[in-house]
PDB file of C-alpha atoms in Angstrom:
ATOM      1  CA  MET A   6      40.055  -4.350 -11.769  1.00  0.00           C
ATOM      2  CA  PRO A   7      40.726  -1.114 -13.691  1.00  0.00           C
ATOM      3  CA  ILE A   8      43.544  -1.086 -16.240  1.00  0.00           C
ATOM      4  CA  PRO A   9      45.012   2.172 -17.615  1.00  0.00           C
ATOM      5  CA  GLU A  10      43.993   2.847 -21.215  1.00  0.00           C
ATOM      6  CA  GLU A  11      47.606   3.068 -22.346  1.00  0.00           C
ATOM      7  CA  VAL A  12      48.129  -0.604 -21.437  1.00  0.00           C
ATOM      8  CA  THR A  13      47.323  -2.448 -24.652  1.00  0.00           C
ATOM      9  CA  GLY A  14      48.702  -5.906 -23.929  1.00  0.00           C
ATOM     10  CA  ASP A  15      51.289  -5.603 -26.679  1.00  0.00           C
ATOM     11  CA  GLU A  16      53.880  -4.972 -23.969  1.00  0.00           C
ATOM     12  CA  ILE A  17      54.071  -8.645 -23.002  1.00  0.00           C
ATOM     13  CA  ASP A  18      56.863 -10.987 -24.023  1.00  0.00           C
ATOM     14  CA  LYS A  19      56.521 -12.426 -27.522  1.00  0.00           C
ATOM     15  CA  ASP A  20      56.547 -15.992 -26.204  1.00  0.00           C
ATOM     16  CA  VAL A  21      53.613 -15.211 -23.918  1.00  0.00           C
ATOM     17  CA  ARG A  22      51.818 -13.496 -26.768  1.00  0.00           C
ATOM     18  CA  GLN A  23      52.261 -16.637 -28.817  1.00  0.00           C
ATOM     19  CA  GLU A  24      50.741 -18.739 -26.027  1.00  0.00           C
ATOM     20  CA  LEU A  25      47.712 -16.472 -25.944  1.00  0.00           C
ATOM     21  CA  GLN A  26      47.049 -17.038 -29.645  1.00  0.00           C
ATOM     22  CA  SER A  27      45.130 -20.147 -28.643  1.00  0.00           C
ATOM     23  CA  LEU A  28      42.459 -17.850 -27.211  1.00  0.00           C
ATOM     24  CA  PRO A  29      39.827 -15.777 -29.039  1.00  0.00           C
ATOM     25  CA  LYS A  30      41.306 -12.392 -30.000  1.00  0.00           C
ATOM     26  CA  THR A  31      39.322 -10.236 -27.548  1.00  0.00           C
ATOM     27  CA  LEU A  32      39.909 -12.646 -24.681  1.00  0.00           C
ATOM     28  CA  ALA A  33      43.625 -12.826 -25.496  1.00  0.00           C
ATOM     29  CA  GLU A  34      43.829  -9.039 -25.342  1.00  0.00           C
ATOM     30  CA  ASP A  35      42.095  -8.938 -21.948  1.00  0.00           C
ATOM     31  CA  VAL A  36      44.383 -11.593 -20.533  1.00  0.00           C
ATOM     32  CA  ALA A  37      47.469  -9.861 -21.940  1.00  0.00           C
ATOM     33  CA  ARG A  38      46.541  -6.537 -20.374  1.00  0.00           C
ATOM     34  CA  ASN A  39      46.083  -8.172 -16.979  1.00  0.00           C
ATOM     35  CA  LEU A  40      49.429  -9.929 -17.307  1.00  0.00           C
ATOM     36  CA  VAL A  41      51.092  -6.602 -18.105  1.00  0.00           C
ATOM     37  CA  MET A  42      49.661  -5.186 -14.880  1.00  0.00           C
ATOM     38  CA  VAL A  43      50.949  -8.171 -12.908  1.00  0.00           C
ATOM     39  CA  ALA A  44      54.453  -7.614 -14.256  1.00  0.00           C
ATOM     40  CA  ARG A  45      54.342  -3.864 -13.601  1.00  0.00           C
ATOM     41  CA  LEU A  46      53.088  -4.107 -10.024  1.00  0.00           C
ATOM     42  CA  LEU A  47      54.763  -7.275  -8.772  1.00  0.00           C
ATOM     43  CA  ASP A  48      57.567  -5.446  -6.953  1.00  0.00           C
ATOM     44  CA  GLU A  49      55.940  -2.150  -5.956  1.00  0.00           C
ATOM     45  CA  ASP A  50      52.411  -3.353  -5.135  1.00  0.00           C
ATOM     46  CA  PRO A  51      52.313  -7.163  -4.884  1.00  0.00           C
ATOM     47  CA  GLU A  52      48.779  -7.167  -3.494  1.00  0.00           C
ATOM     48  CA  ALA A  53      47.440  -5.360  -6.561  1.00  0.00           C
ATOM     49  CA  ALA A  54      49.511  -7.613  -8.826  1.00  0.00           C
ATOM     50  CA  TYR A  55      47.889 -10.593  -7.148  1.00  0.00           C
ATOM     51  CA  GLY A  56      44.453  -9.170  -7.913  1.00  0.00           C
ATOM     52  CA  TYR A  57      45.235  -8.813 -11.623  1.00  0.00           C
ATOM     53  CA  SER A  58      46.715 -12.320 -11.677  1.00  0.00           C
ATOM     54  CA  ARG A  59      43.452 -13.721 -10.327  1.00  0.00           C
ATOM     55  CA  VAL A  60      41.526 -12.007 -13.112  1.00  0.00           C
ATOM     56  CA  ALA A  61      43.887 -13.463 -15.725  1.00  0.00           C
ATOM     57  CA  LEU A  62      43.590 -16.881 -14.098  1.00  0.00           C
ATOM     58  CA  ARG A  63      39.820 -16.702 -14.186  1.00  0.00           C
ATOM     59  CA  LEU A  64      39.927 -15.842 -17.885  1.00  0.00           C
ATOM     60  CA  ALA A  65      42.570 -18.330 -19.066  1.00  0.00           C
ATOM     61  CA  SER A  66      43.545 -20.958 -16.505  1.00  0.00           C
ATOM     62  CA  ARG A  67      44.735 -23.360 -19.215  1.00  0.00           C
ATOM     63  CA  VAL A  68      47.520 -21.050 -20.393  1.00  0.00           C
ATOM     64  CA  ALA A  69      50.880 -21.854 -18.797  1.00  0.00           C
ATOM     65  CA  ALA A  70      52.068 -18.236 -18.758  1.00  0.00           C
ATOM     66  CA  VAL A  71      48.952 -17.281 -16.810  1.00  0.00           C
ATOM     67  CA  ARG A  72      49.548 -20.013 -14.229  1.00  0.00           C
ATOM     68  CA  GLU A  73      53.161 -18.923 -13.895  1.00  0.00           C
ATOM     69  CA  ALA A  74      52.209 -15.266 -13.424  1.00  0.00           C
ATOM     70  CA  ALA A  75      49.620 -16.276 -10.825  1.00  0.00           C
ATOM     71  CA  GLY A  76      52.313 -18.280  -9.073  1.00  0.00           C
ATOM     72  CA  PHE A  77      54.732 -15.372  -8.860  1.00  0.00           C
ATOM     73  CA  ALA A  78      51.986 -13.030  -7.663  1.00  0.00           C
ATOM     74  CA  ALA A  79      51.017 -15.479  -4.923  1.00  0.00           C
ATOM     75  CA  TYR A  80      54.694 -15.976  -4.039  1.00  0.00           C
ATOM     76  CA  ALA A  81      55.204 -12.207  -3.719  1.00  0.00           C
ATOM     77  CA  ASN A  82      52.319 -12.160  -1.233  1.00  0.00           C
ATOM     78  CA  GLN A  83      53.773 -15.077   0.756  1.00  0.00           C
ATOM     79  CA  LYS A  84      50.911 -17.364  -0.292  1.00  0.00           C
ATOM     80  CA  TYR A  85      53.364 -20.202  -0.716  1.00  0.00           C
ATOM     81  CA  GLY A  86      50.927 -23.097  -0.943  1.00  0.00           C
ATOM     82  CA  GLU A  87      48.971 -21.359  -3.673  1.00  0.00           C
ATOM     83  CA  ALA A  88      52.161 -20.338  -5.477  1.00  0.00           C
ATOM     84  CA  LEU A  89      53.478 -23.893  -5.416  1.00  0.00           C
ATOM     85  CA  ALA A  90      50.233 -25.228  -6.893  1.00  0.00           C
ATOM     86  CA  GLU A  91      50.380 -22.705  -9.745  1.00  0.00           C
ATOM     87  CA  PHE A  92      54.052 -23.394 -10.469  1.00  0.00           C
ATOM     88  CA  ARG A  93      53.363 -27.112 -10.565  1.00  0.00           C
ATOM     89  CA  ALA A  94      50.507 -26.544 -12.983  1.00  0.00           C
ATOM     90  CA  ALA A  95      52.700 -24.418 -15.254  1.00  0.00           C
ATOM     91  CA  ARG A  96      55.414 -27.075 -15.179  1.00  0.00           C
ATOM     92  CA  ARG A  97      52.948 -29.805 -16.132  1.00  0.00           C
ATOM     93  CA  MET A  98      51.838 -27.720 -19.088  1.00  0.00           C
ATOM     94  CA  THR A  99      55.301 -26.866 -20.394  1.00  0.00           C
ATOM     95  CA  GLY A 100      57.583 -29.609 -19.112  1.00  0.00           C
ATOM     96  CA  SER A 101      60.133 -26.899 -18.291  1.00  0.00           C
ATOM     97  CA  VAL A 102      62.350 -27.080 -15.181  1.00  0.00           C
ATOM     98  CA  GLU A 103      62.823 -23.307 -15.068  1.00  0.00           C
ATOM     99  CA  LEU A 104      60.560 -22.941 -12.026  1.00  0.00           C
ATOM    100  CA  TRP A 105      62.303 -25.659 -10.012  1.00  0.00           C
ATOM    101  CA  PRO A 106      64.240 -23.276  -7.689  1.00  0.00           C
ATOM    102  CA  VAL A 107      61.228 -21.150  -6.803  1.00  0.00           C
ATOM    103  CA  MET A 108      59.197 -24.301  -6.202  1.00  0.00           C
ATOM    104  CA  ALA A 109      61.852 -25.375  -3.702  1.00  0.00           C
ATOM    105  CA  ASP A 110      61.700 -21.957  -2.057  1.00  0.00           C
ATOM    106  CA  CYS A 111      57.926 -22.320  -1.701  1.00  0.00           C
ATOM    107  CA  GLU A 112      58.612 -25.472   0.309  1.00  0.00           C
ATOM    108  CA  ARG A 113      60.810 -23.352   2.576  1.00  0.00           C
ATOM    109  CA  GLY A 114      58.047 -20.798   2.888  1.00  0.00           C
ATOM    110  CA  LEU A 115      55.688 -23.565   3.962  1.00  0.00           C
ATOM    111  CA  GLY A 116      58.087 -24.547   6.728  1.00  0.00           C
ATOM    112  CA  ARG A 117      59.348 -27.660   4.968  1.00  0.00           C
ATOM    113  CA  PRO A 118      63.117 -27.156   4.516  1.00  0.00           C
ATOM    114  CA  GLU A 119      63.703 -30.917   4.247  1.00  0.00           C
ATOM    115  CA  LYS A 120      61.339 -31.019   1.272  1.00  0.00           C
ATOM    116  CA  ALA A 121      63.145 -28.042  -0.257  1.00  0.00           C
ATOM    117  CA  LEU A 122      66.403 -29.995  -0.041  1.00  0.00           C
ATOM    118  CA  ASP A 123      64.727 -32.976  -1.705  1.00  0.00           C
ATOM    119  CA  VAL A 124      63.758 -30.698  -4.595  1.00  0.00           C
ATOM    120  CA  ALA A 125      67.287 -29.262  -4.697  1.00  0.00           C
ATOM    121  CA  GLY A 126      68.713 -32.766  -5.011  1.00  0.00           C
ATOM    122  CA  ALA A 127      66.374 -33.922  -7.768  1.00  0.00           C
ATOM    123  CA  PRO A 128      67.653 -34.825 -11.270  1.00  0.00           C
ATOM    124  CA  GLU A 129      65.797 -31.840 -12.727  1.00  0.00           C
ATOM    125  CA  VAL A 130      68.435 -29.531 -11.247  1.00  0.00           C
ATOM    126  CA  HIS A 131      70.984 -30.737 -13.795  1.00  0.00           C
ATOM    127  CA  LYS A 132      68.731 -29.432 -16.566  1.00  0.00           C
ATOM    128  CA  LEU A 133      68.764 -25.882 -15.205  1.00  0.00           C
ATOM    129  CA  ASP A 134      70.876 -23.199 -16.829  1.00  0.00           C
ATOM    130  CA  LYS A 135      73.688 -21.605 -14.828  1.00  0.00           C
ATOM    131  CA  ALA A 136      71.454 -18.915 -13.348  1.00  0.00           C
ATOM    132  CA  GLY A 137      68.929 -21.531 -12.273  1.00  0.00           C
ATOM    133  CA  GLN A 138      71.602 -23.682 -10.672  1.00  0.00           C
ATOM    134  CA  VAL A 139      72.927 -20.722  -8.688  1.00  0.00           C
ATOM    135  CA  GLU A 140      69.394 -19.879  -7.592  1.00  0.00           C
ATOM    136  CA  MET A 141      68.887 -23.460  -6.459  1.00  0.00           C
ATOM    137  CA  ARG A 142      72.140 -23.315  -4.498  1.00  0.00           C
ATOM    138  CA  LEU A 143      70.868 -20.191  -2.711  1.00  0.00           C
ATOM    139  CA  VAL A 144      67.588 -21.901  -1.853  1.00  0.00           C
ATOM    140  CA  ALA A 145      69.358 -25.035  -0.611  1.00  0.00           C
ATOM    141  CA  ALA A 146      71.651 -22.952   1.604  1.00  0.00           C
ATOM    142  CA  GLY A 147      68.614 -21.139   2.966  1.00  0.00           C
ATOM    143  CA  ALA A 148      66.994 -24.481   3.772  1.00  0.00           C
ATOM    144  CA  ARG A 149      70.120 -25.575   5.627  1.00  0.00           C
ATOM    145  CA  ARG A 150      69.982 -22.376   7.677  1.00  0.00           C
ATOM    146  CA  ASP A 151      66.294 -22.969   8.393  1.00  0.00           C
ATOM    147  CA  MET A 152      67.359 -26.282   9.927  1.00  0.00           C
ATOM    148  CA  GLY A 153      70.119 -24.660  11.974  1.00  0.00           C
ATOM    149  CA  GLN A 154      72.866 -26.203   9.843  1.00  0.00           C
ATOM    150  CA  LEU A 155      75.060 -23.130   9.410  1.00  0.00           C
ATOM    151  CA  ASP A 156      78.255 -24.937   8.439  1.00  0.00           C
ATOM    152  CA  ALA A 157      76.363 -26.951   5.816  1.00  0.00           C
ATOM    153  CA  ALA A 158      74.849 -23.737   4.459  1.00  0.00           C
ATOM    154  CA  ILE A 159      78.329 -22.237   4.067  1.00  0.00           C
ATOM    155  CA  VAL A 160      79.608 -25.328   2.267  1.00  0.00           C
ATOM    156  CA  THR A 161      76.541 -25.339  -0.002  1.00  0.00           C
ATOM    157  CA  LEU A 162      77.367 -21.833  -1.198  1.00  0.00           C
ATOM    158  CA  GLN A 163      81.024 -22.611  -1.896  1.00  0.00           C
ATOM    159  CA  SER A 164      81.159 -23.102  -5.640  1.00  0.00           C
ATOM    160  CA  PRO A 165      83.010 -22.094  -8.808  1.00  0.00           C
ATOM    161  CA  GLU A 166      80.443 -19.305  -9.278  1.00  0.00           C
ATOM    162  CA  LEU A 167      81.300 -17.895  -5.840  1.00  0.00           C
ATOM    163  CA  ALA A 168      85.041 -18.087  -6.482  1.00  0.00           C
ATOM    164  CA  SER A 169      84.846 -16.565  -9.960  1.00  0.00           C
ATOM    165  CA  ASN A 170      86.084 -13.018 -10.460  1.00  0.00           C
ATOM    166  CA  SER A 171      83.657 -12.368 -13.300  1.00  0.00           C
ATOM    167  CA  VAL A 172      80.480 -10.494 -12.375  1.00  0.00           C
ATOM    168  CA  GLN A 173      77.232 -12.116 -13.427  1.00  0.00           C
ATOM    169  CA  PRO A 174      73.622 -11.141 -12.612  1.00  0.00           C
ATOM    170  CA  TRP A 175      73.656 -13.529  -9.646  1.00  0.00           C
ATOM    171  CA  THR A 176      77.114 -12.659  -8.279  1.00  0.00           C
ATOM    172  CA  ALA A 177      76.085 -10.016  -5.733  1.00  0.00           C
ATOM    173  CA  ARG A 178      73.312 -12.145  -4.246  1.00  0.00           C
ATOM    174  CA  LEU A 179      75.546 -15.212  -4.026  1.00  0.00           C
ATOM    175  CA  ARG A 180      78.360 -13.300  -2.316  1.00  0.00           C
ATOM    176  CA  TYR A 181      75.851 -11.620   0.010  1.00  0.00           C
ATOM    177  CA  ALA A 182      74.310 -14.951   1.038  1.00  0.00           C
ATOM    178  CA  TYR A 183      77.764 -16.365   1.707  1.00  0.00           C
ATOM    179  CA  ALA A 184      78.758 -13.345   3.798  1.00  0.00           C
ATOM    180  CA  ASP A 185      75.514 -13.520   5.759  1.00  0.00           C
ATOM    181  CA  ALA A 186      76.009 -17.231   6.475  1.00  0.00           C
ATOM    182  CA  LEU A 187      79.584 -16.596   7.625  1.00  0.00           C
ATOM    183  CA  LEU A 188      78.384 -13.840   9.947  1.00  0.00           C
ATOM    184  CA  ALA A 189      75.675 -16.085  11.391  1.00  0.00           C
ATOM    185  CA  ALA A 190      78.384 -18.662  12.099  1.00  0.00           C
ATOM    186  CA  GLY A 191      80.449 -16.062  13.983  1.00  0.00           C
ATOM    187  CA  ARG A 192      83.132 -15.714  11.298  1.00  0.00           C
ATOM    188  CA  GLU A 193      82.971 -11.923  11.281  1.00  0.00           C
ATOM    189  CA  GLN A 194      86.238 -11.081   9.514  1.00  0.00           C
ATOM    190  CA  GLU A 195      85.477 -13.436   6.619  1.00  0.00           C
ATOM    191  CA  ALA A 196      81.943 -12.089   6.485  1.00  0.00           C
ATOM    192  CA  ARG A 197      83.270  -8.545   6.185  1.00  0.00           C
ATOM    193  CA  GLU A 198      85.466  -9.548   3.259  1.00  0.00           C
ATOM    194  CA  TRP A 199      82.567 -11.134   1.414  1.00  0.00           C
ATOM    195  CA  PHE A 200      80.180  -8.266   2.103  1.00  0.00           C
ATOM    196  CA  ALA A 201      82.835  -6.022   0.553  1.00  0.00           C
ATOM    197  CA  LYS A 202      82.993  -8.305  -2.483  1.00  0.00           C
ATOM    198  CA  ALA A 203      79.203  -8.223  -2.695  1.00  0.00           C
ATOM    199  CA  VAL A 204      79.295  -4.412  -2.727  1.00  0.00           C
ATOM    200  CA  GLU A 205      81.797  -4.469  -5.588  1.00  0.00           C
ATOM    201  CA  SER A 206      79.525  -6.642  -7.720  1.00  0.00           C
ATOM    202  CA  ASP A 207      76.167  -5.099  -6.744  1.00  0.00           C
ATOM    203  CA  ARG A 208      75.799  -2.739  -9.668  1.00  0.00           C
ATOM    204  CA  ASP A 209      72.038  -2.312  -9.442  1.00  0.00           C
ATOM    205  CA  GLY A 210      71.628  -2.144  -5.668  1.00  0.00           C
ATOM    206  CA  SER A 211      69.873  -5.483  -5.393  1.00  0.00           C
ATOM    207  CA  THR A 212      71.245  -6.077  -1.882  1.00  0.00           C
ATOM    208  CA  ASP A 213      71.926  -4.004   1.227  1.00  0.00           C
ATOM    209  CA  ALA A 214      75.526  -5.220   1.317  1.00  0.00           C
ATOM    210  CA  SER A 215      76.878  -1.686   1.720  1.00  0.00           C
ATOM    211  CA  ASP A 216      74.764  -1.149   4.841  1.00  0.00           C
ATOM    212  CA  ARG A 217      75.798  -4.499   6.286  1.00  0.00           C
ATOM    213  CA  LEU A 218      79.452  -3.669   5.631  1.00  0.00           C
ATOM    214  CA  ALA A 219      79.063  -0.301   7.308  1.00  0.00           C
ATOM    215  CA  GLU A 220      77.529  -1.966  10.359  1.00  0.00           C
ATOM    216  CA  LEU A 221      80.480  -4.312  10.647  1.00  0.00           C
ATOM    217  CA  ASP A 222      82.833  -1.341  10.375  1.00  0.00           C
ATOM    218  CA  GLY A 223      80.991   0.437  13.188  1.00  0.00           C
ATOM    219  CA  VAL A 224      79.531   3.209  11.052  1.00  0.00           C
ATOM    220  CA  GLU A 225      76.322   4.652  12.480  1.00  0.00           C
ATOM    221  CA  PHE A 226      73.780   6.522  10.364  1.00  0.00           C
ATOM    222  CA  MET A 227      71.838   9.380  11.900  1.00  0.00           C
ATOM    223  CA  ASP A 228      68.139   9.373  11.089  1.00  0.00           C
ATOM    224  CA  ALA A 229      67.349  12.508   9.076  1.00  0.00           C
ATOM    225  CA  LEU A 230      63.983  12.909  10.816  1.00  0.00           C
ATOM    226  CA  ASP A 231      65.521  12.640  14.272  1.00  0.00           C
ATOM    227  CA  GLU A 232      68.133  15.205  13.294  1.00  0.00           C
ATOM    228  CA  GLY A 233      65.444  17.591  12.096  1.00  0.00           C
ATOM    229  CA  GLU A 234      63.452  17.178  15.290  1.00  0.00           C
ATOM    230  CA  SER A 235      66.564  17.812  17.348  1.00  0.00           C
ATOM    231  CA  GLU A 236      67.306  21.033  15.504  1.00  0.00           C
ATOM    232  CA  SER A 237      63.705  22.175  15.815  1.00  0.00           C
ATOM    233  CA  ASP A 238      63.992  21.806  19.586  1.00  0.00           C
ATOM    234  CA  GLY A 239      66.889  24.247  19.545  1.00  0.00           C
ATOM    235  CA  GLU A 240      69.484  21.526  20.013  1.00  0.00           C
ATOM    236  CA  SER A 241      72.494  20.803  17.895  1.00  0.00           C
ATOM    237  CA  PRO A 242      75.440  18.430  17.988  1.00  0.00           C
ATOM    238  CA  ALA A 243      77.474  21.284  19.424  1.00  0.00           C
ATOM    239  CA  ALA A 244      74.888  21.893  22.117  1.00  0.00           C
ATOM    240  CA  GLU A 245      74.996  18.240  23.124  1.00  0.00           C
ATOM    241  CA  ASP A 246      78.702  18.443  23.987  1.00  0.00           C
ATOM    242  CA  GLY A 247      78.344  21.775  25.757  1.00  0.00           C
ATOM    243  CA  GLY A 248      78.949  23.916  22.666  1.00  0.00           C
ATOM    244  CA  LYS A 249      82.682  23.900  23.263  1.00  0.00           C
ATOM    245  CA  ASP A 250      85.023  24.867  20.422  1.00  0.00           C
TER     246      ASP A 250
END
């Protein structure tokens, strides 16, 4: 797959670069450039990212960072079985528990919420950092919802991190998940309060909490295209109500 000339491979994380030092120099550079492309395209073009990850995997399947990148690319393309296999391989190579939450979410993607809960209850969870533990809590709550256990999902999300007033990178997503679970359980007023709290903490727009809050408040958004078409047909909001002043 073509790689822009300006991508040198030096853009990768220093820890990954160190892993690649076990490879011959030219091969390490090729792998690094493909990994850079995976990282760049993962969100905007996951299919292309997957293609670059397969090239990197073909070149250096015994490098943990490559297996991890291949796992995330497969995960982004909803290839959950493949992603889980790659994450497991990376874990065997490094011994790290960092991928434990996403491994559990792969089990959900494969339609095995009970297995996801088994992973969430494993001893490895206690070795996760705070961000990892919050992520695992989100996955476990999602698994409960998959099984139709809405009240259990709500309880799963209730935690010191949810109650804290400090804003962390995970705060908006945690509050959003809690609000969504409350809404699914029919607790609309509580859901509104937590969607509002999610909006307050969502500094980078990682959720659509503001839209969900607006829906609960009965705010309707007019489609810009529909409005344009209406005006082009000689109609206007005034015309719709008879044009009265």
